[in-house]
JSON list of C-alpha atoms in Angstrom, two decimals:
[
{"chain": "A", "resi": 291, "resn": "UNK", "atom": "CA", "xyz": [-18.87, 44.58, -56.02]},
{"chain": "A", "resi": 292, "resn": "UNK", "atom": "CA", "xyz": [-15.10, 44.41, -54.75]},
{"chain": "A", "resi": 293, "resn": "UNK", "atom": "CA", "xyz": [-13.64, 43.38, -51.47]},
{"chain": "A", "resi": 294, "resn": "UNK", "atom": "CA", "xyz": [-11.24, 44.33, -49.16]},
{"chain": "A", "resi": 295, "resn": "UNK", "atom": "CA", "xyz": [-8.90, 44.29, -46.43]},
{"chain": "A", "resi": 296, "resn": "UNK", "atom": "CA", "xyz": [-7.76, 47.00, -44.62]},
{"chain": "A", "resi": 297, "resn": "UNK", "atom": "CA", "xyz": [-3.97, 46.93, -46.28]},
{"chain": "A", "resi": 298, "resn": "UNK", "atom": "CA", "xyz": [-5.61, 46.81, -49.71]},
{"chain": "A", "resi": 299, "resn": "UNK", "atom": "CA", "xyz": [-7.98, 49.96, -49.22]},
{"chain": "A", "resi": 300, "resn": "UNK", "atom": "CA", "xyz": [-6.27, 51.35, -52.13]},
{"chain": "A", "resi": 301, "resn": "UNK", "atom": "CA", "xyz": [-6.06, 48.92, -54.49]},
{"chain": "A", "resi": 302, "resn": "UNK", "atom": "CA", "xyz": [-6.78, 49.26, -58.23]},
{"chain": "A", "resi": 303, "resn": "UNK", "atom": "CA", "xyz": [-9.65, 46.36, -57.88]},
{"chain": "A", "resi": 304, "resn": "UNK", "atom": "CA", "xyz": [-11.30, 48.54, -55.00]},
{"chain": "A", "resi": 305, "resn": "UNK", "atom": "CA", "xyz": [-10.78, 52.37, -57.14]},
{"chain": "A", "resi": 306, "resn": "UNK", "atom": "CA", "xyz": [-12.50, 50.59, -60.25]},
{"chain": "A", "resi": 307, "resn": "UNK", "atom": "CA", "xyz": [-15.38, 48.64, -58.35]},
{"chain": "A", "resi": 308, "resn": "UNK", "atom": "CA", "xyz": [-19.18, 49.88, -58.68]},
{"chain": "A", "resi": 309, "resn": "UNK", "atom": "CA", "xyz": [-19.11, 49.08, -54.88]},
{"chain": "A", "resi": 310, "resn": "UNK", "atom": "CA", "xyz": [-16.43, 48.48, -52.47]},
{"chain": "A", "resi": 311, "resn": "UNK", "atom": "CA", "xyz": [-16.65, 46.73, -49.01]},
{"chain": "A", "resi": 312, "resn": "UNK", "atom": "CA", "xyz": [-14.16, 46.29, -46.19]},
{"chain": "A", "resi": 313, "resn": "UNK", "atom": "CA", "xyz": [-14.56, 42.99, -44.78]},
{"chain": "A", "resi": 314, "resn": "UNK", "atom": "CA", "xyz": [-11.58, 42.90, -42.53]},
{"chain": "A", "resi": 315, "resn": "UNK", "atom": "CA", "xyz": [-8.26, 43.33, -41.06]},
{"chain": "A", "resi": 316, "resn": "UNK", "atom": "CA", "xyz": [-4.96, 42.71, -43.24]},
{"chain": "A", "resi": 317, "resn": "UNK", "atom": "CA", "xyz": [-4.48, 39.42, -41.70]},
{"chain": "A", "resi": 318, "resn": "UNK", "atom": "CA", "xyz": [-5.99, 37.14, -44.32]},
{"chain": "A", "resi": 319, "resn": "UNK", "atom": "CA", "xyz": [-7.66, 34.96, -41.29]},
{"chain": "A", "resi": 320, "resn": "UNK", "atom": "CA", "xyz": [-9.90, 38.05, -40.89]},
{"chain": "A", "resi": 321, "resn": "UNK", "atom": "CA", "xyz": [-10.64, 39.13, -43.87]},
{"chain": "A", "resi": 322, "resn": "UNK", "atom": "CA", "xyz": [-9.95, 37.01, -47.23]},
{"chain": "A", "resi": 323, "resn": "UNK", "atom": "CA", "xyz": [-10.21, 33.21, -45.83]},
{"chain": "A", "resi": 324, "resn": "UNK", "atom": "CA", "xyz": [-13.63, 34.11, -44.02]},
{"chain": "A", "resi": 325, "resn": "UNK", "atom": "CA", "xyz": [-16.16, 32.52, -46.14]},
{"chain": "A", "resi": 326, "resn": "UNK", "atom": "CA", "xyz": [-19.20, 33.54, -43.95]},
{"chain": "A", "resi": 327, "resn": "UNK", "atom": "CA", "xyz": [-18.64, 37.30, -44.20]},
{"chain": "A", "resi": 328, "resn": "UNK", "atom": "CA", "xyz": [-18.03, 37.08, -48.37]},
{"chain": "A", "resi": 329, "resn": "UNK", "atom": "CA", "xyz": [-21.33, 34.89, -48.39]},
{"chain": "A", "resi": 330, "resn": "UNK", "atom": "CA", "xyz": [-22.97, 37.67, -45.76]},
{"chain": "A", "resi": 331, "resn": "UNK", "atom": "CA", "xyz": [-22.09, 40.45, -47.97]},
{"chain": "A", "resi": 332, "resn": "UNK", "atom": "CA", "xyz": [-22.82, 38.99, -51.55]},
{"chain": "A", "resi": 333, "resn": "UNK", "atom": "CA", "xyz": [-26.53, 38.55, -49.98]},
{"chain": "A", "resi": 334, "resn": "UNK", "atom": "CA", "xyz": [-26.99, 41.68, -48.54]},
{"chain": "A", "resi": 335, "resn": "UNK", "atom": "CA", "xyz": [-25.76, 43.61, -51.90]},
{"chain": "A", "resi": 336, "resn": "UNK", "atom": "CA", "xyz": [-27.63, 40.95, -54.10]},
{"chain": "A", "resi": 337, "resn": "UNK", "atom": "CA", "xyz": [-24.39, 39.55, -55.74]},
{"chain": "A", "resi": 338, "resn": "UNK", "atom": "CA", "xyz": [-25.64, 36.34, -57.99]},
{"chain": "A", "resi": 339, "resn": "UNK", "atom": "CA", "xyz": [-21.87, 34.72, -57.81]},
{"chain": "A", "resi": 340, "resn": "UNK", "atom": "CA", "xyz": [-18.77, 35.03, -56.13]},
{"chain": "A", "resi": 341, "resn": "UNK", "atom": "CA", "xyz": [-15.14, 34.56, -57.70]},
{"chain": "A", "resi": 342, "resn": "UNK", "atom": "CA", "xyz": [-12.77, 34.07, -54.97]},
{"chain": "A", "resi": 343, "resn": "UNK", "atom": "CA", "xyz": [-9.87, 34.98, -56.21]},
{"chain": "A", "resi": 344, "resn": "UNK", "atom": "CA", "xyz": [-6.11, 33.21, -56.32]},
{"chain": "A", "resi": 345, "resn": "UNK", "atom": "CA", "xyz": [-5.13, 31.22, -53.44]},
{"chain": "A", "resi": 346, "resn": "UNK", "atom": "CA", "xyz": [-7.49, 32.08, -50.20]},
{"chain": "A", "resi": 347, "resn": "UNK", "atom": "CA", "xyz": [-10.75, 30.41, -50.91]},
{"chain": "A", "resi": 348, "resn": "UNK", "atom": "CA", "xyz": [-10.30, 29.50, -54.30]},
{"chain": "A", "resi": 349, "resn": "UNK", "atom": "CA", "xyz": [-9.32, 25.99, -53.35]},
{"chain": "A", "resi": 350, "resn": "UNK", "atom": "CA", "xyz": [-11.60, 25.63, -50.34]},
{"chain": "A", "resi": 351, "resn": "UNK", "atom": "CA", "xyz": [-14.27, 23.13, -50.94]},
{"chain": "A", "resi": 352, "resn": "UNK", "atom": "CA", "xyz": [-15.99, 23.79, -48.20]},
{"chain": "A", "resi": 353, "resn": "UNK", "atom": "CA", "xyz": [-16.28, 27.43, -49.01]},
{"chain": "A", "resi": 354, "resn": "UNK", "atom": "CA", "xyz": [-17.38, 25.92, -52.62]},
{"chain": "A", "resi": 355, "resn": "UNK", "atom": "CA", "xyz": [-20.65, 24.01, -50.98]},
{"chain": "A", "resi": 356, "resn": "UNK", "atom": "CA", "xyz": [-21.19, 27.25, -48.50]},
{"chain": "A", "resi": 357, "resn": "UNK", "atom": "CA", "xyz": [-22.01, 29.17, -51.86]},
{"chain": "A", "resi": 358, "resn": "UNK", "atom": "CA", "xyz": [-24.31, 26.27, -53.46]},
{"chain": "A", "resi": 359, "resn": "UNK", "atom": "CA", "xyz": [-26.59, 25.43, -49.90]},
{"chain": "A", "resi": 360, "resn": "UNK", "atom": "CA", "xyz": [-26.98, 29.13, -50.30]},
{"chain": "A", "resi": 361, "resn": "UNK", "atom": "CA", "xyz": [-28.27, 29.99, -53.79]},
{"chain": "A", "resi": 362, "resn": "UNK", "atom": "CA", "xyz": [-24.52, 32.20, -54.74]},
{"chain": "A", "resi": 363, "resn": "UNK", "atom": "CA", "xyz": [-22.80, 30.52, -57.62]},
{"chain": "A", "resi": 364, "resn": "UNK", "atom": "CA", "xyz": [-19.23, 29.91, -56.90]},
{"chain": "A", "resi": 365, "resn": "UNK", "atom": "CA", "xyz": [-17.62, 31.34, -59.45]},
{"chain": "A", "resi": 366, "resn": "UNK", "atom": "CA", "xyz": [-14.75, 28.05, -60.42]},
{"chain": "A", "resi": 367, "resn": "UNK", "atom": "CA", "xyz": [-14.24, 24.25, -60.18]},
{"chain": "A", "resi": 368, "resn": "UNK", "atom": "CA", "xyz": [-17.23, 22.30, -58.09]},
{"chain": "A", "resi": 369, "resn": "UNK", "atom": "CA", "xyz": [-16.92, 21.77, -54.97]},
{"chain": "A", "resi": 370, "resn": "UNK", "atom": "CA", "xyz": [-15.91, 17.74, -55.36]},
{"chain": "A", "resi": 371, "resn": "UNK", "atom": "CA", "xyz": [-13.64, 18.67, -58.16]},
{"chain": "A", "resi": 372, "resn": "UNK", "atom": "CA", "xyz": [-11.73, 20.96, -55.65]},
{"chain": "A", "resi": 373, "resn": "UNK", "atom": "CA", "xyz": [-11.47, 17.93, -53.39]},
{"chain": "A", "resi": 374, "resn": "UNK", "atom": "CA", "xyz": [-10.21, 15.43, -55.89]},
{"chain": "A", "resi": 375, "resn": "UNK", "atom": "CA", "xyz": [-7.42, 18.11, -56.88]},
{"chain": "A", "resi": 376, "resn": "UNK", "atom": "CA", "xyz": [-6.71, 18.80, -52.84]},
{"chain": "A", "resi": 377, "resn": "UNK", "atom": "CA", "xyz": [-5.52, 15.15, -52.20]},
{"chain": "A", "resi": 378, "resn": "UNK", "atom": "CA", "xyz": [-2.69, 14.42, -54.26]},
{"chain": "A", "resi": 379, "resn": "UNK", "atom": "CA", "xyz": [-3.95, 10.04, -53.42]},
{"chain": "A", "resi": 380, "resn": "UNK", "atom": "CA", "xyz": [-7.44, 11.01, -54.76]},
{"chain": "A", "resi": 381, "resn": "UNK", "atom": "CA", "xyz": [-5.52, 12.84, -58.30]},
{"chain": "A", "resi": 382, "resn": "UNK", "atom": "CA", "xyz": [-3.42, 10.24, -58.75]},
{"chain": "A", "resi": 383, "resn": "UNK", "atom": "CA", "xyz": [-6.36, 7.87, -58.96]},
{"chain": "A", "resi": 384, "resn": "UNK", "atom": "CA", "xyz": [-7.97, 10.09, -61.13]},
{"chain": "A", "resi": 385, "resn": "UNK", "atom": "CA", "xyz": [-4.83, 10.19, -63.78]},
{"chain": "A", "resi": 386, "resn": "UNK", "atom": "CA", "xyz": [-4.36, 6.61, -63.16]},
{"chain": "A", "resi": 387, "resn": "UNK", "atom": "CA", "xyz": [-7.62, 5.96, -64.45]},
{"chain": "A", "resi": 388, "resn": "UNK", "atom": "CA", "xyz": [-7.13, 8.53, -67.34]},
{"chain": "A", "resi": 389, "resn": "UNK", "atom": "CA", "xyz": [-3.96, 6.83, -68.06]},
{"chain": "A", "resi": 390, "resn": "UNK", "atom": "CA", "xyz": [-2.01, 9.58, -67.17]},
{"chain": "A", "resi": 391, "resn": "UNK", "atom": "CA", "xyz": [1.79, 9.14, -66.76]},
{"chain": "A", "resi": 392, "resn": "UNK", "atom": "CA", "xyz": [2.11, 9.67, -63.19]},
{"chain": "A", "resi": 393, "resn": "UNK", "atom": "CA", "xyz": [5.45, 9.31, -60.73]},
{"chain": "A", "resi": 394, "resn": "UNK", "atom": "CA", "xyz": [5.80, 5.48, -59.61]},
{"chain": "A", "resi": 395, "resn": "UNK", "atom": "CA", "xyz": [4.60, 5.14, -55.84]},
{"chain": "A", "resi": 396, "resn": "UNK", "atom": "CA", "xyz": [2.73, 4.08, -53.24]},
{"chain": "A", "resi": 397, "resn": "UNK", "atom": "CA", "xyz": [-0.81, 5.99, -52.79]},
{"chain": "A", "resi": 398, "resn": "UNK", "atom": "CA", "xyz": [-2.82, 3.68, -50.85]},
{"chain": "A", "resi": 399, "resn": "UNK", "atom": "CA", "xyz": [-4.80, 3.76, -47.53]},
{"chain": "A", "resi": 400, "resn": "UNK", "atom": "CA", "xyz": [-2.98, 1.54, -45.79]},
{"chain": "A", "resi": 401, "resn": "UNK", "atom": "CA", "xyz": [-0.35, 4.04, -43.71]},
{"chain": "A", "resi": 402, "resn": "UNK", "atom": "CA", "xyz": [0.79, 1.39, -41.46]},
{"chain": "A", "resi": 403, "resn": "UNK", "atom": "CA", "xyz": [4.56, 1.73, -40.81]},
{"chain": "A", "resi": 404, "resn": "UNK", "atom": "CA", "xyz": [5.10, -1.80, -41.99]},
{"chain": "A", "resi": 405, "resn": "UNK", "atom": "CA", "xyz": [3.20, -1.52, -44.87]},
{"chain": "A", "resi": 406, "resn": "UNK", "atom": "CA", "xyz": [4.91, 1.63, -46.08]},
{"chain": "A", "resi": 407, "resn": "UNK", "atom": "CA", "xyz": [8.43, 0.51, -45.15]},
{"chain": "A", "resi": 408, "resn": "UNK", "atom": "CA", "xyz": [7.43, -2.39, -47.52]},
{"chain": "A", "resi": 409, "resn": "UNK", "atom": "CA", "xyz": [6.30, 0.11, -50.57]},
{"chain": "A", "resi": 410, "resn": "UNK", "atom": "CA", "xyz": [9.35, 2.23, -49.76]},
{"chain": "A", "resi": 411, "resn": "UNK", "atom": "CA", "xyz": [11.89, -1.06, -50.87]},
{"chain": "A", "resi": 412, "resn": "UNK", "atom": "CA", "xyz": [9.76, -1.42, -53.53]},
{"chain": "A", "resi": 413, "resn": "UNK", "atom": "CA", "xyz": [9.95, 1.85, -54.99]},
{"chain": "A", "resi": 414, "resn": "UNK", "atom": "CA", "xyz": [13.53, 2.00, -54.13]},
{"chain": "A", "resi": 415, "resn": "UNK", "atom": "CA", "xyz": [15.92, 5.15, -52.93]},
{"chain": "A", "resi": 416, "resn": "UNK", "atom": "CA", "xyz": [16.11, 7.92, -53.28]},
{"chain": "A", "resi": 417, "resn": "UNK", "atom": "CA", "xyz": [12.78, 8.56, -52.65]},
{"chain": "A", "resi": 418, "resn": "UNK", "atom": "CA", "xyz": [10.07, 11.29, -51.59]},
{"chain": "A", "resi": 419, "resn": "UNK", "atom": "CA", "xyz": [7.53, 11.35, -48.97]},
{"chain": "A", "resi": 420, "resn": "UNK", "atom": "CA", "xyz": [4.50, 13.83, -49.48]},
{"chain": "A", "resi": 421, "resn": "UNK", "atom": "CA", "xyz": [1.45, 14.95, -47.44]},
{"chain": "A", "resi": 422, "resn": "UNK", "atom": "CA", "xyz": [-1.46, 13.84, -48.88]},
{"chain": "A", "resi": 423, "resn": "UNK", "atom": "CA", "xyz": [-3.23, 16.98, -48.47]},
{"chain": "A", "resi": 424, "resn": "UNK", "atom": "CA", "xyz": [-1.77, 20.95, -48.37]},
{"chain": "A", "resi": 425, "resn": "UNK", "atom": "CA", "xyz": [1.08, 21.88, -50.48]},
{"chain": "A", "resi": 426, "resn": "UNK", "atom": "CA", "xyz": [3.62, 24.28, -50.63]},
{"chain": "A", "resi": 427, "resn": "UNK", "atom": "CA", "xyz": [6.60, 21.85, -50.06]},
{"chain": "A", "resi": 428, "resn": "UNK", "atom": "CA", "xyz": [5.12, 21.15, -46.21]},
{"chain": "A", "resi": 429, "resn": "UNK", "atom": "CA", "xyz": [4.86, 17.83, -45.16]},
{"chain": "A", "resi": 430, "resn": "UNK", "atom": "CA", "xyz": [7.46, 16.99, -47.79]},
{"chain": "A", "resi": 431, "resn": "UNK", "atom": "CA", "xyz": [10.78, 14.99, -47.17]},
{"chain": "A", "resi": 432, "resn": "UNK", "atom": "CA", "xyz": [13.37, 13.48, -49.44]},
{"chain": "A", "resi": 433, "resn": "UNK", "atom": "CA", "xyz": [14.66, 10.11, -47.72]},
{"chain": "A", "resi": 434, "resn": "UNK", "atom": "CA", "xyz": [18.60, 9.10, -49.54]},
{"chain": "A", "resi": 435, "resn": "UNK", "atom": "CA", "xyz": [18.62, 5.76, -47.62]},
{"chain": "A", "resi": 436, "resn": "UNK", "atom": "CA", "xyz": [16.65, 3.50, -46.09]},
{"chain": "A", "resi": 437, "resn": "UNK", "atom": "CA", "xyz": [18.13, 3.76, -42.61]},
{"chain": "A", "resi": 438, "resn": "UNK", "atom": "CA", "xyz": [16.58, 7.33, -42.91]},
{"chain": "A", "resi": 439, "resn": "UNK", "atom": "CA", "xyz": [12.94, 6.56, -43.58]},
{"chain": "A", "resi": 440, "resn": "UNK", "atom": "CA", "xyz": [11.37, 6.14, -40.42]},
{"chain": "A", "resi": 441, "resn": "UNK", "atom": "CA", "xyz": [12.45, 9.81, -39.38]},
{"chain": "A", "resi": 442, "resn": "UNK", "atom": "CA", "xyz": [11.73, 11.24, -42.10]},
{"chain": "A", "resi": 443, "resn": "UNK", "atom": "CA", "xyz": [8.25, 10.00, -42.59]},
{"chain": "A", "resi": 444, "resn": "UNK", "atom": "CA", "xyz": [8.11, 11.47, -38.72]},
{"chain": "A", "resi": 445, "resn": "UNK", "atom": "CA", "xyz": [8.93, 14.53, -39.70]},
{"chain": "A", "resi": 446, "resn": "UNK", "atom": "CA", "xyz": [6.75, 14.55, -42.78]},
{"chain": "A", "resi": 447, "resn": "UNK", "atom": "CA", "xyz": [3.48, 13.74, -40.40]},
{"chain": "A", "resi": 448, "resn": "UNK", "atom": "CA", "xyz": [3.89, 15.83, -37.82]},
{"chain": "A", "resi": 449, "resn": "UNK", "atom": "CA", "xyz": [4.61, 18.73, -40.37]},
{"chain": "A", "resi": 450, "resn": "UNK", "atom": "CA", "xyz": [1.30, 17.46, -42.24]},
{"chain": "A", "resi": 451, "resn": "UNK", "atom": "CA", "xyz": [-0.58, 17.31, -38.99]},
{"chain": "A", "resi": 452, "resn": "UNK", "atom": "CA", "xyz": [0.43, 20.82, -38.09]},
{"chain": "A", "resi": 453, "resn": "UNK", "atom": "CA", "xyz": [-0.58, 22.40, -41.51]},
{"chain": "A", "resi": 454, "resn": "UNK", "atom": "CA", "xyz": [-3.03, 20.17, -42.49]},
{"chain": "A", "resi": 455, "resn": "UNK", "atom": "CA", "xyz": [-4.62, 18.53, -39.75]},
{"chain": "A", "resi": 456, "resn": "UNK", "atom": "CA", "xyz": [-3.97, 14.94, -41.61]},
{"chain": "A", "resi": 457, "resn": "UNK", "atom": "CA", "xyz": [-1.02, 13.10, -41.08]},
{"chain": "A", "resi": 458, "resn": "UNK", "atom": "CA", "xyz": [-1.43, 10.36, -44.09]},
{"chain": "A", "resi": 459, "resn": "UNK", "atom": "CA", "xyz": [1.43, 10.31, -47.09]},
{"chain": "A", "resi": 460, "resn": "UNK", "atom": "CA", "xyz": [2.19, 8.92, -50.39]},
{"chain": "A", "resi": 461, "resn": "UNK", "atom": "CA", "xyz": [5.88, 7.73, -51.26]},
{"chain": "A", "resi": 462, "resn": "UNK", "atom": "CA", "xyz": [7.22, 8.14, -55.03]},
{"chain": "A", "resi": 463, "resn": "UNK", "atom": "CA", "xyz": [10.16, 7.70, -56.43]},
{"chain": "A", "resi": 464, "resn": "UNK", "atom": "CA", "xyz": [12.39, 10.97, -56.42]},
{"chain": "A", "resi": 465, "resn": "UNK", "atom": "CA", "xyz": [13.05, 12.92, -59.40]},
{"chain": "A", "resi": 466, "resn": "UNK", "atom": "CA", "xyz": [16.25, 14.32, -58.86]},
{"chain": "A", "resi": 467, "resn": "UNK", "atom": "CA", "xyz": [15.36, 16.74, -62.14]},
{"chain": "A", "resi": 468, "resn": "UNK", "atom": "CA", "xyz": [11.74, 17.48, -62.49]},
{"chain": "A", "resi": 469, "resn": "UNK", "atom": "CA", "xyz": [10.31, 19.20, -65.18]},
{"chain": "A", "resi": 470, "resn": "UNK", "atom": "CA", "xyz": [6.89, 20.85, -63.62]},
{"chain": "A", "resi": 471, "resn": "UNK", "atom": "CA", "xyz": [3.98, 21.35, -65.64]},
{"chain": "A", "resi": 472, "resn": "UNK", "atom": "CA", "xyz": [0.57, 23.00, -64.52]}
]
């Protein structure tokens, strides 16, 4: 059983599906990233498990629990896995605790603007400030000096709080070179 949206009505994954449903608009907020319809339709056609896909709900541990409280195996990571990997404070504890290399910085709870100024001269400048939560580069600033921080972690919050609807950070030192692995 395939889904959907109206732009994708012609898709290869819709041709080659048993059964094909249209469960919304093309805007992604009506169609792909609504949980309750994909849980509404894998009942009513007797689907046993859902795989979300790449990107949309795929990371969405809310959407994960949906599909356990009602009997539809999510077809990926559990739903508290999907959590730990959402808050790059909660990873980092995770790898720490592996003894995973990780970037030198300041992860904690306390976001107090004292208490982060503090970790900030500790880890030194250049250095980055990241959202906690989301991704995609938003909520993410590079601060060169220290005469720069408090505006930047401004910036970084509000963009956090606009995307994520969380406004705490993490500082680390800047790699002016990374080398990304996934």
């Amino acid at each position: 059983v395939a889904v959907f949206s109206d732009a994708d009505a012609k898709a290869m994954h819709v041709q080659m599906a048993d059964e094909a449903y249209c469960i919304g608009p093309a805007a992604s907020t009506e169609s792909y990233l609504r949980g309750d319809k994909l849980l509404e339709l894998a009942k009513a056609t007797g689907c046993k498990g859902i795989h979300p896909g790449y990107g949309f709900l795929s990371e969405n541990a809310i959407f994960a629990s949906q599909c356990e409280e009602e009997g539809v195996t999510f077809i990926g990571p559990p739903a508290s896995a999907i959590k730990a990997m959402g808050s790059k404070s909660e990873s980092k504890n995770i790898m720490g605790a592996s003894a995973v290399p990780i970037v030198p910085g300041y992860h904690g709870e306390d976001q107090s603007l004292d208490k982060l100024k503090e970790e900030a001269e500790k880890i030194g400048y250049p250095l980055m400030i990241k959202a906690v939560l989301g991704g995609g580069g938003k909520g993410m600033r590079i601060v060169e000096h220290a005469d720069e921080f408090e505006e930047m972690l401004g910036v970084a919050r509000e963009e956090s709080r606009k995307h994520f609807s969380d406004e705490d950070v993490l500082l680390e030192r800047y790699v002016q070179r990374p080398r990304h692995v996934e």
